[in-house]
């Protein structure tokens, strides 16, 4: 009987939300193949591995070491590959995060096994069947993966974490390899502000060329601050013009995101932009051009002058959120 | 310094995607193909490094049909010295096959550095460069936005969620480029003319089909049509009301 392995992700000694999402996806897959769900977690000694059974892990293999404060690819690869070789796994699941996008291909190349990235659905039907958005979400593949094990990265914000209590027994595993054998992650530079990342925030407020001047992005920042849980996003046009950093770009050559609420301000909605945000749960568009393509995908739109509309919206949201 | 850059031919980011007759791929008619935008950053970085070193060679390697020669010429026009096309009709969806073919070509090439785009904007695997590194057994850093090299050592920065990782490595290594690494140059007319005369080796390859079978390719479900709640700032209360009681996101 084959099992499913998930690789969890921590930051500053705390498991990331995406780890619970991956556990949830893994639990469902383990149930449909009739196997167990095992989890690998690496991190510093301070990382708590309690309660992982809540999200469906039958067993947890924890490698906790002071040298694993940061993501060290060599240690992660060696630990995951060793676990796969010792167990009987149909699939290895990781979040399609900065870490998972780096580690997943390494594991697949080490094991010489099939690899599917950034999947939005997983099922078992004569093999593992996954859905993978391609062309930045303009089309979706359904793929059957033959050959085991396989490596799959799972799109964040897509599988809602669900409780499915199992034993979650923790087994400590010693580090088998010099964690910096190949590359050495020396530090993580934190951003100057505590701004949320556009790919992780539940609400994203994005601005485009309609703002006319880079200074006017304060309107976007104020609205994001009013929500309290929002990140600032940007269209390609304003990133290419140097108004905003690339890390904020939403779209085909930026980030593909699925927040609960996406507010597009002064963004006309080029195909490459729509590709990056069309899976948001709710889309609001504010644009002066009533024929702008953004209104075709928006759930709610206001036509008019953003310089009048946005401050008013900021005021209303502040009242509700108390920010 | 000898640098290889792996590049891919992809549909333009503004292309409208239509599903082909077999339901398993796109209809390529009317689609403009370009050099993958992230690969342009990789090419630019290679050219910059060669220029800074004062000598060396930059080689682009690509995989695909004869049409990919046009993509390689685009890189040659930017200033790359020569190109290699690993020619194949079949491009399996599993990136491992492509990575194996590239690694086999690069293994004995004596390259100090291999650069790739972090992702191709068609299949979005975000994998090939990193896989090449693992297959060659050399260090890699993916999605880099900053690079410093000196004396066979390098430091790269990569964006992670809400931060930037600083990673050290030794050469040879594989690095994949994120937007922000540099500003790719536009090929000058002279470069375009010269590109036609630069060497381009075509070598047939057969890719491992891998373990991934396409069941179908479909367009994503259309979003349910929304509504305009009103015009101007006076429409704001109606929008807030809708977000609270209808969409329930506030």
CSV table of N, CA, C and O in Angstrom, one decimal, chain B residues 6 42 46 83 86-87 92-93 103 106 111-112 118 128 140-141 167 175 196 219 227-228 236 241:
chain,number,residue,atom,x,y,z
B,6,UNK,N,20.2,28.9,-21.4
B,6,UNK,CA,19.1,28.1,-21.9
B,6,UNK,C,17.9,29.0,-22.2
B,6,UNK,O,17.4,29.7,-21.3
B,42,UNK,N,18.2,36.4,-18.5
B,42,UNK,CA,19.4,35.5,-18.4
B,42,UNK,C,20.4,35.8,-19.5
B,42,UNK,O,21.6,35.9,-19.2
B,46,UNK,N,24.3,37.3,-18.9
B,46,UNK,CA,25.4,36.6,-19.5
B,46,UNK,C,26.3,37.6,-20.3
B,46,UNK,O,27.5,37.6,-20.1
B,83,UNK,N,24.9,29.6,-31.1
B,83,UNK,CA,23.7,29.0,-30.6
B,83,UNK,C,23.7,27.5,-30.9
B,83,UNK,O,24.4,27.0,-31.8
B,86,UNK,N,18.8,21.9,-29.9
B,86,UNK,CA,18.6,20.5,-29.7
B,86,UNK,C,17.2,20.2,-30.4
B,86,UNK,O,16.2,20.5,-29.8
B,87,UNK,N,17.2,19.7,-31.6
B,87,UNK,CA,16.0,19.7,-32.3
B,87,UNK,C,15.2,18.4,-32.1
B,87,UNK,O,15.7,17.3,-32.1
B,92,UNK,N,7.7,16.9,-24.4
B,92,UNK,CA,6.8,16.3,-23.3
B,92,UNK,C,6.6,17.4,-22.3
B,92,UNK,O,7.4,18.3,-22.1
B,93,UNK,N,5.5,17.2,-21.6
B,93,UNK,CA,5.1,18.2,-20.6
B,93,UNK,C,5.9,18.1,-19.3
B,93,UNK,O,6.0,19.0,-18.5
B,103,UNK,N,21.1,19.0,-19.9
B,103,UNK,CA,22.2,18.7,-19.1
B,103,UNK,C,23.2,17.9,-19.9
B,103,UNK,O,24.5,18.0,-19.7
B,106,UNK,N,25.2,20.2,-22.0
B,106,UNK,CA,26.1,21.2,-21.2
B,106,UNK,C,27.2,20.5,-20.4
B,106,UNK,O,28.2,21.2,-20.0
B,111,UNK,N,31.5,25.0,-19.1
B,111,UNK,CA,30.9,26.3,-18.7
B,111,UNK,C,31.1,26.7,-17.3
B,111,UNK,O,31.0,25.8,-16.4
B,112,UNK,N,31.4,27.9,-17.0
B,112,UNK,CA,31.6,28.4,-15.7
B,112,UNK,C,30.2,28.7,-15.0
B,112,UNK,O,30.1,28.7,-13.8
B,118,UNK,N,13.7,32.0,-14.9
B,118,UNK,CA,13.1,31.2,-13.8
B,118,UNK,C,12.0,30.4,-14.2
B,118,UNK,O,11.7,29.4,-13.6
B,128,UNK,N,13.0,23.7,-15.0
B,128,UNK,CA,14.1,23.2,-15.9
B,128,UNK,C,15.5,23.5,-15.5
B,128,UNK,O,16.3,22.6,-15.3
B,140,UNK,N,22.8,25.6,-7.4
B,140,UNK,CA,21.8,26.4,-8.2
B,140,UNK,C,21.1,27.4,-7.2
B,140,UNK,O,20.9,27.1,-6.1
B,141,UNK,N,20.7,28.5,-7.8
B,141,UNK,CA,19.9,29.5,-7.1
B,141,UNK,C,18.8,29.9,-8.0
B,141,UNK,O,19.1,30.2,-9.2
B,167,UNK,N,22.0,34.1,-0.9
B,167,UNK,CA,22.5,32.8,-1.1
B,167,UNK,C,23.9,32.8,-1.7
B,167,UNK,O,24.2,33.5,-2.7
B,175,UNK,N,22.0,29.4,-12.4
B,175,UNK,CA,21.2,30.5,-11.8
B,175,UNK,C,20.0,30.7,-12.7
B,175,UNK,O,20.1,30.7,-14.0
B,196,UNK,N,22.7,36.8,-38.2
B,196,UNK,CA,22.4,35.9,-39.3
B,196,UNK,C,23.7,35.1,-39.7
B,196,UNK,O,23.6,34.0,-40.2
B,219,UNK,N,-10.1,25.7,-21.6
B,219,UNK,CA,-10.0,27.1,-21.2
B,219,UNK,C,-10.6,27.2,-19.7
B,219,UNK,O,-11.4,26.3,-19.4
B,227,UNK,N,-21.3,43.2,-12.2
B,227,UNK,CA,-22.2,44.4,-12.5
B,227,UNK,C,-21.5,45.7,-12.1
B,227,UNK,O,-20.6,45.7,-11.2
B,228,UNK,N,-21.8,46.8,-12.8
B,228,UNK,CA,-21.4,48.1,-12.5
B,228,UNK,C,-22.3,48.6,-11.4
B,228,UNK,O,-23.5,48.7,-11.6
B,236,UNK,N,-19.8,54.5,-4.0
B,236,UNK,CA,-19.0,53.8,-3.0
B,236,UNK,C,-19.8,53.1,-2.0
B,236,UNK,O,-19.6,51.9,-1.7
B,241,UNK,N,-21.6,48.1,0.5
B,241,UNK,CA,-22.8,47.3,0.9
B,241,UNK,C,-22.7,45.9,0.2
B,241,UNK,O,-22.9,44.8,0.9
